[in-house]
mmCIF file of C-alpha atoms and ligand atoms in Angstrom:
data_model
loop_
_atom_site.group_PDB
_atom_site.id
_atom_site.type_symbol
_atom_site.label_atom_id
_atom_site.label_comp_id
_atom_site.label_asym_id
_atom_site.label_seq_id
_atom_site.Cartn_x
_atom_site.Cartn_y
_atom_site.Cartn_z
ATOM 1 C CA MET X 29 103.518 86.108 157.505
ATOM 2 C CA ARG X 30 106.408 88.163 158.814
ATOM 3 C CA LEU X 31 108.609 88.073 155.692
ATOM 4 C CA HIS X 32 105.968 88.237 152.975
ATOM 5 C CA ASN X 33 107.575 88.758 149.525
ATOM 6 C CA GLN X 34 111.034 89.498 150.937
ATOM 7 C CA VAL X 35 114.008 88.117 149.007
ATOM 8 C CA ALA X 36 116.624 86.480 151.227
ATOM 9 C CA LEU X 37 120.063 84.963 150.625
ATOM 10 C CA ILE X 38 121.390 82.443 153.141
ATOM 11 C CA THR X 39 124.884 80.984 152.727
ATOM 12 C CA GLY X 40 125.739 77.485 153.958
ATOM 13 C CA ALA X 41 122.035 76.648 153.854
ATOM 14 C CA GLY X 42 122.366 73.092 152.549
ATOM 15 C CA ARG X 43 122.172 71.726 156.084
ATOM 16 C CA GLY X 44 122.265 72.616 159.772
ATOM 17 C CA ILE X 45 121.352 76.068 161.039
ATOM 18 C CA GLY X 46 121.313 77.673 157.583
ATOM 19 C CA ARG X 47 118.844 75.107 156.303
ATOM 20 C CA ALA X 48 116.565 75.546 159.316
ATOM 21 C CA ILE X 49 116.534 79.324 158.773
ATOM 22 C CA ALA X 50 115.911 78.930 155.028
ATOM 23 C CA GLU X 51 112.888 76.732 155.747
ATOM 24 C CA HIS X 52 111.607 79.089 158.449
ATOM 25 C CA TYR X 53 112.019 82.149 156.188
ATOM 26 C CA ALA X 54 110.087 80.380 153.424
ATOM 27 C CA ARG X 55 107.268 79.522 155.874
ATOM 28 C CA GLU X 56 107.125 83.241 156.698
ATOM 29 C CA GLY X 57 106.610 84.098 153.021
ATOM 30 C CA ALA X 58 110.159 84.922 151.880
ATOM 31 C CA ARG X 59 111.657 83.851 148.557
ATOM 32 C CA VAL X 60 114.889 82.200 149.620
ATOM 33 C CA ALA X 61 118.170 81.815 147.739
ATOM 34 C CA VAL X 62 119.763 78.744 149.282
ATOM 35 C CA ALA X 63 123.536 78.874 148.754
ATOM 36 C CA ASP X 64 126.029 76.140 149.556
ATOM 37 C CA LEU X 65 129.297 74.675 148.321
ATOM 38 C CA THR X 66 127.559 72.398 145.839
ATOM 39 C CA LEU X 67 124.362 72.751 143.886
ATOM 40 C CA GLU X 68 123.275 69.304 145.109
ATOM 41 C CA SER X 69 123.314 70.199 148.801
ATOM 42 C CA ALA X 70 121.538 73.506 148.117
ATOM 43 C CA ALA X 71 118.983 71.705 145.931
ATOM 44 C CA ASP X 72 118.092 69.397 148.810
ATOM 45 C CA THR X 73 116.951 72.329 150.956
ATOM 46 C CA VAL X 74 115.160 73.910 147.995
ATOM 47 C CA ALA X 75 113.234 70.662 147.397
ATOM 48 C CA ALA X 76 112.099 70.609 151.042
ATOM 49 C CA ILE X 77 110.973 74.251 150.835
ATOM 50 C CA GLU X 78 109.091 73.725 147.580
ATOM 51 C CA GLN X 79 107.426 70.586 148.926
ATOM 52 C CA ALA X 80 106.098 72.675 151.799
ATOM 53 C CA GLY X 81 104.688 75.224 149.310
ATOM 54 C CA GLY X 82 107.490 77.792 149.501
ATOM 55 C CA THR X 83 109.660 79.504 146.881
ATOM 56 C CA ALA X 84 113.412 78.941 146.729
ATOM 57 C CA LEU X 85 116.406 78.999 144.406
ATOM 58 C CA ALA X 86 119.526 76.816 144.682
ATOM 59 C CA LEU X 87 122.932 78.452 144.237
ATOM 60 C CA ALA X 88 126.413 76.893 144.199
ATOM 61 C CA MET X 89 128.413 79.498 146.099
ATOM 62 C CA ASP X 90 131.728 78.938 147.839
ATOM 63 C CA VAL X 91 131.797 82.059 150.010
ATOM 64 C CA THR X 92 135.587 82.293 149.664
ATOM 65 C CA ASP X 93 135.263 82.628 145.881
ATOM 66 C CA GLU X 94 134.837 86.303 144.981
ATOM 67 C CA GLN X 95 133.412 85.588 141.554
ATOM 68 C CA ALA X 96 130.974 82.936 142.791
ATOM 69 C CA VAL X 97 129.604 85.304 145.447
ATOM 70 C CA ASP X 98 129.180 88.222 143.027
ATOM 71 C CA GLN X 99 127.623 85.928 140.434
ATOM 72 C CA GLY X 100 125.267 84.397 143.026
ATOM 73 C CA VAL X 101 123.914 87.792 144.065
ATOM 74 C CA ALA X 102 123.566 88.799 140.387
ATOM 75 C CA THR X 103 121.531 85.618 139.766
ATOM 76 C CA ILE X 104 119.192 86.442 142.657
ATOM 77 C CA VAL X 105 118.615 89.937 141.292
ATOM 78 C CA GLU X 106 117.997 88.538 137.777
ATOM 79 C CA HIS X 107 115.429 86.156 139.269
ATOM 80 C CA TRP X 108 113.615 88.291 141.778
ATOM 81 C CA GLY X 109 114.747 91.865 141.052
ATOM 82 C CA ARG X 110 116.046 92.643 144.533
ATOM 83 C CA LEU X 111 117.745 91.386 147.714
ATOM 84 C CA ASP X 112 116.196 92.317 151.055
ATOM 85 C CA VAL X 113 118.045 90.090 153.527
ATOM 86 C CA ALA X 114 121.500 88.522 153.315
ATOM 87 C CA LEU X 115 122.701 86.137 156.019
ATOM 88 C CA ALA X 116 126.398 85.196 156.087
ATOM 89 C CA ASN X 117 126.005 81.810 157.752
ATOM 90 C CA ALA X 118 128.498 79.414 156.102
ATOM 91 C CA GLY X 119 131.044 78.137 158.583
ATOM 92 C CA ILE X 120 133.494 75.456 159.610
ATOM 93 C CA GLN X 121 135.243 74.478 162.844
ATOM 94 C CA HIS X 122 138.777 73.358 163.662
ATOM 95 C CA ILE X 123 139.907 71.930 167.003
ATOM 96 C CA ASP X 124 143.571 72.403 168.039
ATOM 97 C CA PRO X 125 145.526 74.284 170.691
ATOM 98 C CA VAL X 126 147.266 77.367 169.294
ATOM 99 C CA HIS X 127 150.795 75.961 169.677
ATOM 100 C CA LYS X 128 149.907 72.971 167.491
ATOM 101 C CA LEU X 129 147.791 74.866 164.977
ATOM 102 C CA ALA X 130 148.904 74.742 161.335
ATOM 103 C CA TYR X 131 148.851 78.077 159.526
ATOM 104 C CA ALA X 132 146.768 76.464 156.783
ATOM 105 C CA ASP X 133 144.078 75.443 159.308
ATOM 106 C CA TRP X 134 144.066 78.938 160.855
ATOM 107 C CA SER X 135 143.746 80.483 157.392
ATOM 108 C CA LYS X 136 140.967 78.172 156.256
ATOM 109 C CA VAL X 137 138.731 79.013 159.214
ATOM 110 C CA MET X 138 139.412 82.757 158.877
ATOM 111 C CA ASN X 139 138.812 82.518 155.150
ATOM 112 C CA VAL X 140 135.401 80.860 155.308
ATOM 113 C CA HIS X 141 133.997 82.933 158.184
ATOM 114 C CA LEU X 142 135.584 86.346 157.872
ATOM 115 C CA ASP X 143 136.608 86.684 154.218
ATOM 116 C CA GLY X 144 133.372 84.907 153.257
ATOM 117 C CA ALA X 145 131.297 87.314 155.354
ATOM 118 C CA PHE X 146 133.094 90.265 153.740
ATOM 119 C CA LEU X 147 132.488 89.032 150.190
ATOM 120 C CA VAL X 148 128.805 88.311 150.861
ATOM 121 C CA THR X 149 128.428 91.700 152.554
ATOM 122 C CA ARG X 150 130.059 93.620 149.710
ATOM 123 C CA ALA X 151 127.963 91.950 147.016
ATOM 124 C CA ALA X 152 124.752 92.342 149.040
ATOM 125 C CA LEU X 153 125.380 95.990 149.957
ATOM 126 C CA ARG X 154 125.959 96.969 146.325
ATOM 127 C CA GLN X 155 122.432 95.740 145.559
ATOM 128 C CA MET X 156 120.856 97.009 148.797
ATOM 129 C CA TYR X 157 122.303 100.504 148.336
ATOM 130 C CA THR X 158 120.965 100.576 144.763
ATOM 131 C CA GLN X 159 117.453 99.601 145.824
ATOM 132 C CA GLY X 160 117.449 101.826 148.921
ATOM 133 C CA GLY X 161 117.775 99.431 151.842
ATOM 134 C CA GLY X 162 117.991 95.947 153.261
ATOM 135 C CA THR X 163 119.109 93.832 156.201
ATOM 136 C CA MET X 164 122.533 92.262 156.710
ATOM 137 C CA LEU X 165 122.683 89.389 159.152
ATOM 138 C CA TYR X 166 125.679 87.411 160.377
ATOM 139 C CA MET X 167 125.858 84.010 162.037
ATOM 140 C CA GLY X 168 128.227 84.747 164.864
ATOM 141 C CA SER X 169 128.424 82.620 167.990
ATOM 142 C CA VAL X 170 128.828 82.936 171.731
ATOM 143 C CA HIS X 171 132.428 82.779 170.493
ATOM 144 C CA SER X 172 131.899 86.264 169.009
ATOM 145 C CA VAL X 173 131.881 87.562 172.581
ATOM 146 C CA GLU X 174 133.885 85.053 174.600
ATOM 147 C CA ALA X 175 136.610 82.467 174.092
ATOM 148 C CA SER X 176 137.024 78.736 174.609
ATOM 149 C CA PRO X 177 140.225 76.727 174.455
ATOM 150 C CA LEU X 178 141.103 74.725 171.299
ATOM 151 C CA LYS X 179 139.136 77.043 168.983
ATOM 152 C CA ALA X 180 141.403 80.066 168.439
ATOM 153 C CA PRO X 181 140.755 80.607 164.713
ATOM 154 C CA TYR X 182 137.003 80.167 165.167
ATOM 155 C CA VAL X 183 136.911 82.544 168.161
ATOM 156 C CA ALA X 184 139.049 85.118 166.307
ATOM 157 C CA ALA X 185 136.922 84.871 163.156
ATOM 158 C CA LYS X 186 133.633 85.133 165.067
ATOM 159 C CA HIS X 187 134.909 88.185 166.979
ATOM 160 C CA GLY X 188 135.900 89.631 163.595
ATOM 161 C CA MET X 189 132.402 89.090 162.234
ATOM 162 C CA LEU X 190 131.017 91.111 165.157
ATOM 163 C CA GLY X 191 133.315 93.955 164.131
ATOM 164 C CA LEU X 192 132.242 93.711 160.504
ATOM 165 C CA CYS X 193 128.577 93.713 161.545
ATOM 166 C CA ARG X 194 129.069 96.896 163.576
ATOM 167 C CA ALA X 195 131.010 98.637 160.776
ATOM 168 C CA VAL X 196 128.224 97.793 158.317
ATOM 169 C CA ALA X 197 125.609 99.148 160.766
ATOM 170 C CA LYS X 198 127.453 102.491 160.806
ATOM 171 C CA GLU X 199 128.068 102.700 157.048
ATOM 172 C CA GLY X 200 124.755 101.197 155.995
ATOM 173 C CA ALA X 201 122.456 103.464 158.001
ATOM 174 C CA GLU X 202 122.343 106.286 155.445
ATOM 175 C CA HIS X 203 121.418 103.715 152.771
ATOM 176 C CA GLY X 204 118.613 102.139 154.813
ATOM 177 C CA VAL X 205 120.650 99.035 155.686
ATOM 178 C CA ARG X 206 120.511 97.484 159.169
ATOM 179 C CA SER X 207 123.112 94.957 160.336
ATOM 180 C CA ASN X 208 122.900 92.517 163.238
ATOM 181 C CA ILE X 209 124.674 89.366 164.386
ATOM 182 C CA ILE X 210 123.118 86.216 165.834
ATOM 183 C CA CYS X 211 125.258 84.540 168.500
ATOM 184 C CA PRO X 212 124.081 80.989 169.287
ATOM 185 C CA GLY X 213 125.320 78.606 171.961
ATOM 186 C CA PHE X 214 125.828 74.963 171.017
ATOM 187 C CA VAL X 215 123.314 73.577 168.517
ATOM 188 C CA ARG X 216 123.360 69.871 167.583
ATOM 189 C CA THR X 217 124.413 70.041 163.919
ATOM 190 C CA PRO X 218 127.150 68.151 162.016
ATOM 191 C CA LEU X 219 129.555 70.976 162.940
ATOM 192 C CA VAL X 220 129.077 70.235 166.646
ATOM 193 C CA ASP X 221 128.751 66.449 166.372
ATOM 194 C CA LYS X 222 132.161 66.303 164.664
ATOM 195 C CA GLN X 223 133.941 68.229 167.417
ATOM 196 C CA ILE X 224 132.632 66.188 170.378
ATOM 197 C CA PRO X 225 135.022 63.221 169.831
ATOM 198 C CA GLU X 226 137.807 65.636 168.789
ATOM 199 C CA GLN X 227 137.501 67.616 172.029
ATOM 200 C CA ALA X 228 137.209 64.406 174.089
ATOM 201 C CA LYS X 229 140.528 63.233 172.647
ATOM 202 C CA GLU X 230 142.285 66.570 173.060
ATOM 203 C CA LEU X 231 141.034 67.107 176.655
ATOM 204 C CA GLY X 232 141.325 63.460 177.766
ATOM 205 C CA ILE X 233 137.670 63.202 178.877
ATOM 206 C CA SER X 234 134.628 61.233 177.650
ATOM 207 C CA GLU X 235 132.244 62.480 174.980
ATOM 208 C CA GLU X 236 129.467 62.751 177.607
ATOM 209 C CA GLU X 237 131.770 64.961 179.671
ATOM 210 C CA VAL X 238 132.466 67.193 176.654
ATOM 211 C CA ILE X 239 128.713 67.761 176.427
ATOM 212 C CA SER X 240 127.976 68.244 180.131
ATOM 213 C CA LYS X 241 131.236 69.817 181.369
ATOM 214 C CA VAL X 242 132.332 71.834 178.349
ATOM 215 C CA MET X 243 129.438 72.608 176.029
ATOM 216 C CA LEU X 244 126.460 72.965 178.363
ATOM 217 C CA LYS X 245 128.216 73.637 181.688
ATOM 218 C CA ASN X 246 127.304 77.314 181.885
ATOM 219 C CA THR X 247 123.784 77.176 180.474
ATOM 220 C CA VAL X 248 120.934 77.854 182.906
ATOM 221 C CA ASP X 249 119.133 74.608 182.071
ATOM 222 C CA GLY X 250 121.734 72.167 180.699
ATOM 223 C CA LYS X 251 120.117 72.314 177.270
ATOM 224 C CA PHE X 252 121.410 72.652 173.741
ATOM 225 C CA THR X 253 120.164 75.670 171.801
ATOM 226 C CA THR X 254 117.797 74.375 169.114
ATOM 227 C CA LEU X 255 117.510 75.050 165.397
ATOM 228 C CA GLU X 256 114.086 76.552 166.128
ATOM 229 C CA ASP X 257 115.573 78.901 168.782
ATOM 230 C CA VAL X 258 118.040 80.271 166.244
ATOM 231 C CA SER X 259 115.698 80.436 163.247
ATOM 232 C CA GLU X 260 113.038 82.260 165.287
ATOM 233 C CA LEU X 261 115.601 84.935 166.163
ATOM 234 C CA ALA X 262 116.710 85.140 162.518
ATOM 235 C CA VAL X 263 113.101 85.774 161.438
ATOM 236 C CA HIS X 264 112.664 88.411 164.140
ATOM 237 C CA LEU X 265 115.829 90.265 163.107
ATOM 238 C CA ALA X 266 114.889 90.181 159.416
ATOM 239 C CA ALA X 267 111.356 91.404 160.125
ATOM 240 C CA PHE X 268 112.256 94.135 162.617
ATOM 241 C CA PRO X 269 110.785 97.341 161.202
ATOM 242 C CA SER X 270 113.308 100.056 162.009
ATOM 243 C CA ALA X 271 116.962 100.971 162.518
ATOM 244 C CA ALA X 272 116.378 101.008 166.280
ATOM 245 C CA LEU X 273 117.834 97.496 166.130
ATOM 246 C CA THR X 274 121.154 97.735 164.307
ATOM 247 C CA GLY X 275 124.768 96.952 165.155
ATOM 248 C CA GLN X 276 123.556 94.495 167.786
ATOM 249 C CA SER X 277 124.766 91.046 168.799
ATOM 250 C CA ILE X 278 121.926 88.900 170.108
ATOM 251 C CA VAL X 279 123.027 85.887 172.141
ATOM 252 C CA VAL X 280 120.739 82.853 171.993
ATOM 253 C CA SER X 281 122.462 80.324 174.243
ATOM 254 C CA HIS X 282 120.220 79.214 177.140
ATOM 255 C CA GLY X 283 122.031 81.686 179.363
ATOM 256 C CA TRP X 284 125.554 80.383 178.692
ATOM 257 C CA HIS X 285 126.637 83.932 177.943
ATOM 258 C CA MET X 286 124.797 86.942 179.372
ATOM 259 C CA GLN X 287 125.611 90.433 178.117
HETATM 260 P P1 NAD Z 303 127.021 72.691 159.477
HETATM 261 O O1 NAD Z 303 128.392 72.111 159.347
HETATM 262 O O2 NAD Z 303 125.888 71.816 159.797
HETATM 263 O O3 NAD Z 303 126.642 73.545 158.194
HETATM 264 C C1 NAD Z 303 127.553 74.449 157.629
HETATM 265 C C2 NAD Z 303 127.210 74.639 156.165
HETATM 266 O O4 NAD Z 303 128.139 75.587 155.620
HETATM 267 C C3 NAD Z 303 127.334 73.344 155.357
HETATM 268 O O5 NAD Z 303 126.189 73.176 154.551
HETATM 269 C C4 NAD Z 303 128.597 73.577 154.535
HETATM 270 O O6 NAD Z 303 128.577 72.924 153.254
HETATM 271 C C5 NAD Z 303 128.576 75.093 154.378
HETATM 272 N N1 NAD Z 303 129.897 75.624 154.043
HETATM 273 C C6 NAD Z 303 131.090 75.331 154.602
HETATM 274 N N2 NAD Z 303 132.070 75.999 153.978
HETATM 275 C C7 NAD Z 303 131.480 76.748 153.019
HETATM 276 C C8 NAD Z 303 131.957 77.646 152.046
HETATM 277 N N3 NAD Z 303 133.274 77.912 151.897
HETATM 278 N N4 NAD Z 303 131.067 78.237 151.212
HETATM 279 C C9 NAD Z 303 129.740 77.969 151.323
HETATM 280 N N5 NAD Z 303 129.234 77.119 152.207
HETATM 281 C C10 NAD Z 303 130.092 76.503 153.053
HETATM 282 O O7 NAD Z 303 127.206 73.817 160.600
HETATM 283 P P2 NAD Z 303 126.119 74.657 161.436
HETATM 284 O O8 NAD Z 303 126.247 74.225 162.853
HETATM 285 O O9 NAD Z 303 124.805 74.670 160.785
HETATM 286 O O10 NAD Z 303 126.818 76.094 161.343
HETATM 287 C C11 NAD Z 303 126.269 77.160 160.592
HETATM 288 C C12 NAD Z 303 126.822 78.458 161.150
HETATM 289 O O11 NAD Z 303 126.420 78.580 162.510
HETATM 290 C C13 NAD Z 303 128.342 78.534 161.150
HETATM 291 O O12 NAD Z 303 128.771 79.843 160.845
HETATM 292 C C14 NAD Z 303 128.697 78.213 162.585
HETATM 293 O O13 NAD Z 303 129.942 78.743 162.967
HETATM 294 C C15 NAD Z 303 127.539 78.865 163.303
HETATM 295 N N6 NAD Z 303 127.316 78.396 164.665
HETATM 296 C C16 NAD Z 303 127.038 77.092 164.911
HETATM 297 C C17 NAD Z 303 126.825 76.683 166.221
HETATM 298 C C18 NAD Z 303 126.516 75.253 166.564
HETATM 299 O O14 NAD Z 303 126.556 74.927 167.747
HETATM 300 N N7 NAD Z 303 126.191 74.386 165.613
HETATM 301 C C19 NAD Z 303 126.876 77.609 167.262
HETATM 302 C C20 NAD Z 303 127.158 78.944 166.973
HETATM 303 C C21 NAD Z 303 127.377 79.329 165.663
#
C-alpha cells in the first residue's frame, strides 16, 4: 500500500473528484479526513470508505470559513496526531462572459478556489512545519495553464492556485514540505454536467456539440479524463518519496494540454 498510515485531508470530498481520491487514498492505507460543506455529504463518503474496510473521518468544513478550516485541521490532529497530506480540492464553476459577469459571481469563485486554498494551506502548513514535513496538493485544472471563454473567474482562480502551489514549494522546502498541483481536463462530475446545458445556451450550440467541439476537441482520443485517472495521479504525488517533485503542475487531460 502506497500511503500506509498516512493522514490525509481532502476538501470537497463529499462527491466527484474529491470523493474518488478519498476512496483511493483509503484503499492505499491512508486515514482520510473527508471535508465538505455539510457533515451529511462528508459522512456519505466516509460510510463508503468504512464499508470497504478503510479509516475515515467526516468534517463539516466550508473552505471559505477561516475558523472552520482551522478547527477542522485541529480535529484531525486531535484524532490522528498529525497531517501528512492536504489536498485543496473544493471548487465551483460559473459560466458567463466577462462583460456580463456579476462581481458577486466573480468573488464567489475566487473565494472558494483561491481563498479556500490559502486557508487550507495555512492551517496545514502550521501542523506540517511542527511535525517536520508533509505534502500539499492542489486541484488545479487545465485552466491553471490555459484559458477558455465564459470561465474567467475559474481560469483566474486556477492560475492563482498554480502560483500559490509554487510559492509553497519554495517556502516549504526547508520544512520538508513538497507542493504540487494536479491539472485535469474534463471529468464527468456534477460540476461538468451542470455547465454543459449552460454553455450550449451561451454559445448557441447543442449539448453534444459542447462535449465534442468544446470540451473534448483538443484531446488526442476524444475521451473524458476519468476519476481513476485523476485519483491515480493524486496517489502518486502523495507517495512520491523526495523533493525532486515539488512546485510542479501535472496535466492529466488526454493530451488536451501539453506542456
Ligand atoms: P463537484 O461539484 O462534483 O464536487 C465539488 C465538491 O466541492 C462538492 O462536494 C461541494 O460540496 C464541495 N464544495 C463546494 N464549495 C465548497 C466550499 N466552499 N467548501 C467546501 N466544499 C465545497 O466537482 P468536481 O468536478 O469533483 O470538482 C472538484 C475539483 O476539481 C474542483 O476544484 C474543480 O475545479 C476541479 N476540476 C474539475 C474538473 C472536472 O472536469 N470535473 C476538471 C478540472 C478540475
